């Protein structure tokens, strides 16, 4: 396999995440290290379909390790979901003599890679890049640590004003299907309650708990709500519901939104991206394909794409216990 790979393409796809640039840099420089040409593909699978390629050299990825977003840009390509779209993409890869691909993204990105590999035999290795941390086979995804720090920083600021005005704040964080950001940032920021997509704790129980905390002398509180949580109410409806039932609470809502996806990557994310970028190129050189490289107990490991995107990641149950104890 080592002789066969002369050119590797790299793309970022799906929701962007801080650290994606550091991953592109590591892929590009690993290619340079192993004397392989590296081709950057713009706007994910859409750029693959349109043949929007550019040669990347070790020097063309300078000064990006510290930058949020992805300089290759990202997209969610509808056309790539079709057999015809993928055939066009494969033709462009062949025309450009690209032998293998590194795709950086989340479950949608890996699903696309599975199709490309199965339909056309294209060697593909994935790198998990999403703030949601909702990928199996890796302890952490690139961007998650930065997003946690962004959320904690934002909630710290909200806490200041919540405390000054004796208010209850509901803060919505990202996580359409995963509660990792909500649970970890919530504990880190000292939230009173955390609502996540993986479990329906019941909103009546939340009323009880807020009543208890009032009685225990708390004058202000923060509830962290993951956008995909299961109460069936959006955050504004939740605020109304609490307000109607607990009339002594002065309630405000804050939706953090896309600030969670931006910003300079944390040191952890830069190191993780560097390790996985090198790991992805080396996995291709070993002849691996159809796998994602991830981090497990500090080691770079590979799992099949199917495993990476299968179901939801098990919740860290200990966090719920810790939350219950620390919010007494
Ligand atoms: O990157 C993942 C994610 O942040 C989800 O948590 C969120 O629901 C989604 O992306 C929003 O993405 P977009 O605004 O790109 O549709």
CSV table of C-alpha atoms and ligand atoms in Angstrom, one decimal:
chain,number,residue,atom,x,y,z
A,1,UNK,CA,0.0,0.0,0.0
A,2,UNK,CA,2.8,2.4,0.9
A,3,UNK,CA,4.0,2.6,-2.8
A,4,UNK,CA,0.5,3.0,-4.1
A,5,UNK,CA,-0.5,6.2,-2.3
A,6,UNK,CA,1.0,9.2,-4.0
A,7,UNK,CA,-1.7,11.8,-3.5
A,8,UNK,CA,-4.1,12.3,-0.6
A,9,UNK,CA,-7.1,14.6,-0.6
A,10,UNK,CA,-8.4,16.2,2.6
A,11,UNK,CA,-11.7,17.8,3.3
A,12,UNK,CA,-13.8,19.2,6.1
A,13,UNK,CA,-17.6,18.5,6.1
A,14,UNK,CA,-20.7,19.1,8.3
A,15,UNK,CA,-20.7,21.6,11.1
A,16,UNK,CA,-17.3,23.1,11.6
A,17,UNK,CA,-15.4,22.8,14.8
A,18,UNK,CA,-12.4,24.6,16.4
A,19,UNK,CA,-9.3,22.6,15.7
A,20,UNK,CA,-10.3,21.5,12.1
A,21,UNK,CA,-7.5,23.8,10.8
A,22,UNK,CA,-5.0,22.2,13.0
A,23,UNK,CA,-6.1,18.8,11.7
A,24,UNK,CA,-5.8,19.9,8.1
A,25,UNK,CA,-2.3,21.2,8.9
A,26,UNK,CA,-1.3,17.9,10.5
A,27,UNK,CA,-2.6,15.9,7.5
A,28,UNK,CA,-0.8,18.2,5.1
A,29,UNK,CA,2.5,18.1,6.9
A,30,UNK,CA,2.3,14.3,7.4
A,31,UNK,CA,1.9,14.0,3.7
A,32,UNK,CA,4.9,16.2,3.2
A,33,UNK,CA,6.8,14.1,5.7
A,34,UNK,CA,6.0,10.9,3.8
A,35,UNK,CA,6.6,12.5,0.4
A,36,UNK,CA,2.9,12.4,-0.6
A,37,UNK,CA,1.1,15.2,-2.4
A,38,UNK,CA,-1.7,16.7,-0.5
A,39,UNK,CA,-4.8,18.2,-2.1
A,40,UNK,CA,-7.2,20.4,-0.2
A,41,UNK,CA,-10.8,20.0,-1.2
A,42,UNK,CA,-13.0,23.0,-0.6
A,43,UNK,CA,-16.5,22.9,0.9
A,44,UNK,CA,-16.5,19.3,1.8
A,45,UNK,CA,-18.3,16.8,-0.5
A,46,UNK,CA,-19.7,19.7,-2.5
A,47,UNK,CA,-16.2,20.7,-3.5
A,48,UNK,CA,-15.5,17.1,-4.4
A,49,UNK,CA,-18.4,17.1,-6.8
A,50,UNK,CA,-17.3,20.4,-8.3
A,51,UNK,CA,-13.6,19.6,-8.5
A,52,UNK,CA,-12.7,22.5,-6.3
A,53,UNK,CA,-9.2,21.4,-5.4
A,54,UNK,CA,-6.0,23.1,-4.4
A,55,UNK,CA,-2.5,21.7,-3.8
A,56,UNK,CA,-1.5,22.1,-0.2
A,57,UNK,CA,2.1,22.2,0.8
A,58,UNK,CA,3.7,22.3,4.3
A,59,UNK,CA,4.0,26.1,3.9
A,60,UNK,CA,0.5,26.7,2.7
A,61,UNK,CA,-0.8,25.6,6.1
A,62,UNK,CA,1.3,27.9,8.2
A,63,UNK,CA,-0.3,30.2,10.7
A,64,UNK,CA,-3.6,28.3,10.9
A,65,UNK,CA,-3.0,26.0,14.0
A,66,UNK,CA,-4.5,28.8,16.2
A,67,UNK,CA,-7.5,29.6,13.9
A,68,UNK,CA,-11.1,28.6,14.5
A,69,UNK,CA,-13.4,27.4,11.6
A,70,UNK,CA,-11.9,25.6,8.6
A,71,UNK,CA,-10.0,27.4,5.9
A,72,UNK,CA,-11.1,24.7,3.5
A,73,UNK,CA,-14.7,25.7,4.4
A,74,UNK,CA,-17.5,23.2,5.1
A,75,UNK,CA,-20.8,22.3,3.7
A,76,UNK,CA,-23.6,19.8,4.0
A,77,UNK,CA,-23.9,18.6,0.4
A,78,UNK,CA,-27.4,17.3,-0.7
A,79,UNK,CA,-26.0,16.2,-4.1
A,80,UNK,CA,-23.4,13.9,-2.4
A,81,UNK,CA,-26.4,12.1,-0.9
A,82,UNK,CA,-27.2,10.8,-4.3
A,83,UNK,CA,-25.5,7.9,-6.2
A,84,UNK,CA,-25.0,10.3,-9.2
A,85,UNK,CA,-23.4,13.0,-7.0
A,86,UNK,CA,-21.0,10.5,-5.6
A,87,UNK,CA,-20.1,9.2,-9.1
A,88,UNK,CA,-19.2,12.7,-10.1
A,89,UNK,CA,-17.1,13.1,-7.0
A,90,UNK,CA,-15.3,9.9,-7.7
A,91,UNK,CA,-14.6,10.9,-11.3
A,92,UNK,CA,-13.0,14.1,-10.1
A,93,UNK,CA,-10.9,12.2,-7.6
A,94,UNK,CA,-9.7,9.9,-10.4
A,95,UNK,CA,-9.1,12.8,-12.8
A,96,UNK,CA,-7.0,14.5,-10.2
A,97,UNK,CA,-5.2,11.2,-9.5
A,98,UNK,CA,-6.1,11.3,-5.8
A,99,UNK,CA,-5.5,7.9,-4.3
A,100,UNK,CA,-7.0,8.2,-0.9
A,101,UNK,CA,-9.1,10.7,1.2
A,102,UNK,CA,-9.0,12.0,4.7
A,103,UNK,CA,-12.4,13.4,5.8
A,104,UNK,CA,-12.8,15.5,8.9
A,105,UNK,CA,-16.3,15.8,10.4
A,106,UNK,CA,-19.0,14.0,12.2
A,107,UNK,CA,-21.5,11.2,11.6
A,108,UNK,CA,-22.9,12.7,8.3
A,109,UNK,CA,-19.3,13.0,7.0
A,110,UNK,CA,-18.6,9.4,7.8
A,111,UNK,CA,-21.8,8.2,6.3
A,112,UNK,CA,-20.8,9.9,3.0
A,113,UNK,CA,-17.4,8.2,3.3
A,114,UNK,CA,-18.9,4.8,3.7
A,115,UNK,CA,-20.9,5.2,0.5
A,116,UNK,CA,-17.9,6.5,-1.4
A,117,UNK,CA,-15.7,3.6,-0.2
A,118,UNK,CA,-18.4,0.9,-0.9
A,119,UNK,CA,-19.5,2.2,-4.3
A,120,UNK,CA,-16.1,3.1,-5.7
A,121,UNK,CA,-13.5,1.4,-3.6
A,122,UNK,CA,-12.0,4.8,-2.6
A,123,UNK,CA,-9.7,4.4,0.4
A,124,UNK,CA,-11.0,6.8,3.1
A,125,UNK,CA,-10.0,7.5,6.7
A,126,UNK,CA,-12.0,9.8,8.9
A,127,UNK,CA,-11.1,12.2,11.7
A,128,UNK,CA,-13.8,13.1,14.3
A,129,UNK,CA,-14.3,16.8,14.2
A,130,UNK,CA,-17.5,18.1,15.9
A,131,UNK,CA,-18.2,20.1,19.0
A,132,UNK,CA,-20.9,17.6,20.0
A,133,UNK,CA,-18.5,14.7,21.0
A,134,UNK,CA,-21.2,12.3,19.8
A,135,UNK,CA,-18.9,9.9,17.9
A,136,UNK,CA,-18.2,6.3,19.2
A,137,UNK,CA,-14.7,5.0,19.2
A,138,UNK,CA,-13.0,8.1,20.4
A,139,UNK,CA,-12.9,9.6,23.9
A,140,UNK,CA,-13.1,13.1,22.4
A,141,UNK,CA,-13.8,14.8,19.1
A,142,UNK,CA,-11.9,17.8,17.8
A,143,UNK,CA,-13.6,21.0,18.9
A,144,UNK,CA,-15.5,19.7,21.9
A,145,UNK,CA,-13.0,20.9,24.5
A,146,UNK,CA,-13.0,24.4,23.0
A,147,UNK,CA,-16.8,24.5,22.9
A,148,UNK,CA,-16.9,23.4,26.6
A,149,UNK,CA,-14.6,26.3,27.5
A,150,UNK,CA,-16.7,28.8,25.4
A,151,UNK,CA,-19.9,27.6,27.1
A,152,UNK,CA,-18.4,27.8,30.6
A,153,UNK,CA,-17.0,31.2,29.9
A,154,UNK,CA,-20.4,32.4,28.7
A,155,UNK,CA,-22.3,30.9,31.7
A,156,UNK,CA,-19.8,32.5,34.1
A,157,UNK,CA,-20.8,35.8,32.7
A,158,UNK,CA,-24.5,35.0,32.9
A,159,UNK,CA,-24.0,34.0,36.5
A,160,UNK,CA,-22.7,37.5,37.3
A,161,UNK,CA,-25.9,39.1,36.1
A,162,UNK,CA,-28.1,36.3,37.4
A,163,UNK,CA,-26.7,36.8,40.8
A,164,UNK,CA,-27.0,40.6,40.8
A,165,UNK,CA,-30.7,40.4,39.9
A,166,UNK,CA,-31.6,37.2,41.8
A,167,UNK,CA,-32.8,35.6,38.6
A,168,UNK,CA,-33.2,32.2,37.2
A,169,UNK,CA,-31.5,31.8,33.8
A,170,UNK,CA,-32.2,29.1,31.2
A,171,UNK,CA,-29.2,28.7,29.0
A,172,UNK,CA,-29.5,26.8,25.7
A,173,UNK,CA,-26.4,25.0,24.5
A,174,UNK,CA,-25.8,23.0,21.3
A,175,UNK,CA,-26.3,19.3,21.1
A,176,UNK,CA,-29.1,18.2,18.8
A,177,UNK,CA,-28.7,14.5,19.8
A,178,UNK,CA,-26.0,14.6,22.5
A,179,UNK,CA,-25.9,16.0,26.0
A,180,UNK,CA,-22.1,16.0,26.4
A,181,UNK,CA,-21.7,19.8,26.1
A,182,UNK,CA,-24.7,20.4,28.4
A,183,UNK,CA,-23.7,17.9,31.1
A,184,UNK,CA,-20.0,18.8,31.3
A,185,UNK,CA,-20.2,22.5,30.8
A,186,UNK,CA,-23.2,22.6,33.1
A,187,UNK,CA,-21.3,20.9,35.9
A,188,UNK,CA,-18.2,23.1,35.1
A,189,UNK,CA,-20.3,26.2,35.3
A,190,UNK,CA,-22.2,25.2,38.5
A,191,UNK,CA,-25.6,24.8,36.9
A,192,UNK,CA,-28.6,23.8,39.1
A,193,UNK,CA,-30.3,21.6,36.5
A,194,UNK,CA,-29.2,20.1,33.2
A,195,UNK,CA,-31.6,18.9,30.5
A,196,UNK,CA,-30.2,16.6,27.8
A,197,UNK,CA,-31.5,14.6,24.8
A,198,UNK,CA,-30.5,11.2,26.2
A,199,UNK,CA,-32.8,11.2,29.2
A,200,UNK,CA,-36.2,12.7,30.1
A,201,UNK,CA,-35.9,13.7,33.7
A,202,UNK,CA,-39.5,15.1,33.7
A,203,UNK,CA,-40.2,18.8,34.1
A,204,UNK,CA,-42.4,18.3,37.2
A,205,UNK,CA,-39.3,17.0,38.9
A,206,UNK,CA,-37.5,20.2,37.8
A,207,UNK,CA,-40.2,22.3,39.5
A,208,UNK,CA,-39.7,20.3,42.7
A,209,UNK,CA,-36.0,20.8,42.6
A,210,UNK,CA,-36.3,24.6,41.9
A,211,UNK,CA,-38.7,24.9,44.8
A,212,UNK,CA,-36.3,23.0,47.1
A,213,UNK,CA,-33.4,25.2,46.1
A,214,UNK,CA,-35.3,28.4,46.7
A,215,UNK,CA,-36.1,27.1,50.2
A,216,UNK,CA,-32.5,26.2,50.8
A,217,UNK,CA,-31.5,29.8,50.3
A,218,UNK,CA,-30.5,30.0,46.7
A,219,UNK,CA,-31.4,33.3,45.2
A,220,UNK,CA,-30.3,32.8,41.6
A,221,UNK,CA,-29.9,29.7,39.5
A,222,UNK,CA,-28.8,28.5,36.1
A,223,UNK,CA,-30.5,25.7,34.1
A,224,UNK,CA,-28.5,24.4,31.2
A,225,UNK,CA,-30.7,23.0,28.4
A,226,UNK,CA,-29.3,21.1,25.4
A,227,UNK,CA,-31.1,22.0,22.2
A,228,UNK,CA,-32.3,18.4,21.6
A,229,UNK,CA,-33.6,17.8,25.2
A,230,UNK,CA,-36.7,15.7,25.6
A,231,UNK,CA,-39.3,17.7,27.5
A,232,UNK,CA,-41.2,18.4,24.3
A,233,UNK,CA,-41.0,22.2,25.0
A,234,UNK,CA,-38.5,24.6,23.5
A,235,UNK,CA,-36.5,26.8,25.9
A,236,UNK,CA,-38.9,29.7,25.8
A,237,UNK,CA,-41.9,27.4,26.5
A,238,UNK,CA,-39.9,25.9,29.3
A,239,UNK,CA,-39.3,29.3,30.8
A,240,UNK,CA,-43.0,30.1,30.5
A,241,UNK,CA,-43.9,26.8,32.1
A,242,UNK,CA,-41.6,27.5,35.1
A,243,UNK,CA,-42.9,31.1,35.3
A,244,UNK,CA,-46.5,29.9,35.5
A,245,UNK,CA,-45.8,27.3,38.2
A,246,UNK,CA,-43.2,29.2,40.3
A,247,UNK,CA,-44.4,32.8,40.3
A,248,UNK,CA,-41.7,34.0,42.6
A,249,UNK,CA,-39.0,33.4,40.0
A,250,UNK,CA,-37.7,36.2,37.7
A,251,UNK,CA,-36.7,34.2,34.6
A,252,UNK,CA,-34.5,35.0,31.6
A,253,UNK,CA,-33.5,32.9,28.6
A,254,UNK,CA,-30.2,32.9,26.8
A,255,UNK,CA,-29.5,30.9,23.7
A,256,UNK,CA,-25.7,30.7,23.1
A,257,UNK,CA,-26.0,29.5,19.5
A,258,UNK,CA,-23.1,29.5,17.1
A,259,UNK,CA,-20.6,31.2,19.3
A,260,UNK,CA,-20.1,27.7,20.6
A,261,UNK,CA,-18.7,26.6,17.2
A,262,UNK,CA,-16.2,29.5,16.8
A,263,UNK,CA,-13.1,30.8,18.4
A,264,UNK,CA,-9.4,29.8,18.7
A,265,UNK,CA,-9.1,26.1,19.5
A,266,UNK,CA,-7.9,25.2,23.0
A,267,UNK,CA,-4.5,23.6,23.4
A,268,UNK,CA,-6.2,20.2,24.0
A,269,UNK,CA,-8.0,20.4,20.6
A,270,UNK,CA,-4.8,21.5,18.8
A,271,UNK,CA,-2.9,18.6,20.2
A,272,UNK,CA,-5.7,16.1,19.5
A,273,UNK,CA,-6.1,17.4,15.9
A,274,UNK,CA,-2.3,17.1,15.4
A,275,UNK,CA,-2.3,13.5,16.7
A,276,UNK,CA,-5.3,12.5,14.7
A,277,UNK,CA,-4.1,14.2,11.5
A,278,UNK,CA,-0.8,12.3,11.7
A,279,UNK,CA,-2.7,9.1,12.7
A,280,UNK,CA,-5.1,9.4,9.7
A,281,UNK,CA,-2.3,9.6,7.1
A,282,UNK,CA,-0.4,6.8,8.8
A,283,UNK,CA,-3.5,4.6,8.9
A,284,UNK,CA,-3.9,5.1,5.1
A,285,UNK,CA,-0.3,4.2,4.6
A,286,UNK,CA,-0.8,1.0,6.6
A,287,UNK,CA,-3.6,0.1,4.1
A,288,UNK,CA,-6.5,0.9,6.4
A,289,UNK,CA,-9.7,2.2,4.9
A,290,UNK,CA,-13.3,2.7,6.0
A,291,UNK,CA,-12.1,3.6,9.5
A,292,UNK,CA,-12.0,6.6,11.7
A,293,UNK,CA,-9.0,7.4,13.8
A,294,UNK,CA,-9.9,8.3,17.4
A,295,UNK,CA,-8.3,8.8,20.7
A,296,UNK,CA,-8.7,6.1,23.4
A,297,UNK,CA,-6.8,6.6,26.7
A,298,UNK,CA,-4.4,8.9,24.9
A,299,UNK,CA,-3.6,6.4,22.2
A,300,UNK,CA,-4.6,6.8,18.5
A,301,UNK,CA,-6.9,3.9,17.5
A,302,UNK,CA,-9.0,3.0,14.5
A,303,UNK,CA,-12.6,1.9,14.4
A,304,UNK,CA,-14.9,1.1,11.4
A,305,UNK,CA,-17.0,4.0,10.3
A,306,UNK,CA,-20.1,1.9,11.1
A,307,UNK,CA,-19.0,1.6,14.7
A,308,UNK,CA,-18.2,5.3,15.0
A,309,UNK,CA,-21.7,6.5,13.9
A,310,UNK,CA,-23.7,3.7,15.6
A,311,UNK,CA,-26.3,4.9,18.0
A,312,UNK,CA,-25.6,7.3,20.8
A,313,UNK,CA,-22.5,7.3,22.9
A,314,UNK,CA,-23.2,6.0,26.5
A,315,UNK,CA,-23.7,8.7,29.0
A,316,UNK,CA,-21.3,9.2,31.8
A,317,UNK,CA,-23.8,8.3,34.6
A,318,UNK,CA,-21.3,9.5,37.3
A,319,UNK,CA,-21.8,13.1,36.1
A,320,UNK,CA,-25.5,13.0,37.0
A,321,UNK,CA,-24.6,11.7,40.5
A,322,UNK,CA,-22.0,14.4,40.9
A,323,UNK,CA,-24.5,17.0,39.8
A,324,UNK,CA,-27.0,15.9,42.3
A,325,UNK,CA,-24.5,16.0,45.2
A,326,UNK,CA,-23.0,19.3,44.2
A,327,UNK,CA,-26.2,21.2,43.7
A,328,UNK,CA,-27.5,20.4,47.2
B,1,LIG,O1,-21.9,20.8,14.9
B,1,LIG,C1,-23.0,20.1,15.5
B,1,LIG,C2,-24.1,21.1,15.8
B,1,LIG,O2,-23.4,22.0,16.5
B,1,LIG,C3,-25.3,20.6,16.6
B,1,LIG,O3,-25.1,20.5,18.0
B,1,LIG,C4,-26.3,21.6,16.2
B,1,LIG,O4,-27.6,21.2,16.3
B,1,LIG,C5,-26.0,21.8,14.7
B,1,LIG,O5,-24.6,21.6,14.6
B,1,LIG,C6,-26.3,23.1,14.1
B,1,LIG,O6,-25.7,23.2,12.9
B,1,LIG,P1,-26.1,24.2,11.7
B,1,LIG,O7,-26.3,25.5,12.3
B,1,LIG,O8,-24.8,24.1,10.9
B,1,LIG,O9,-27.2,23.7,11.0
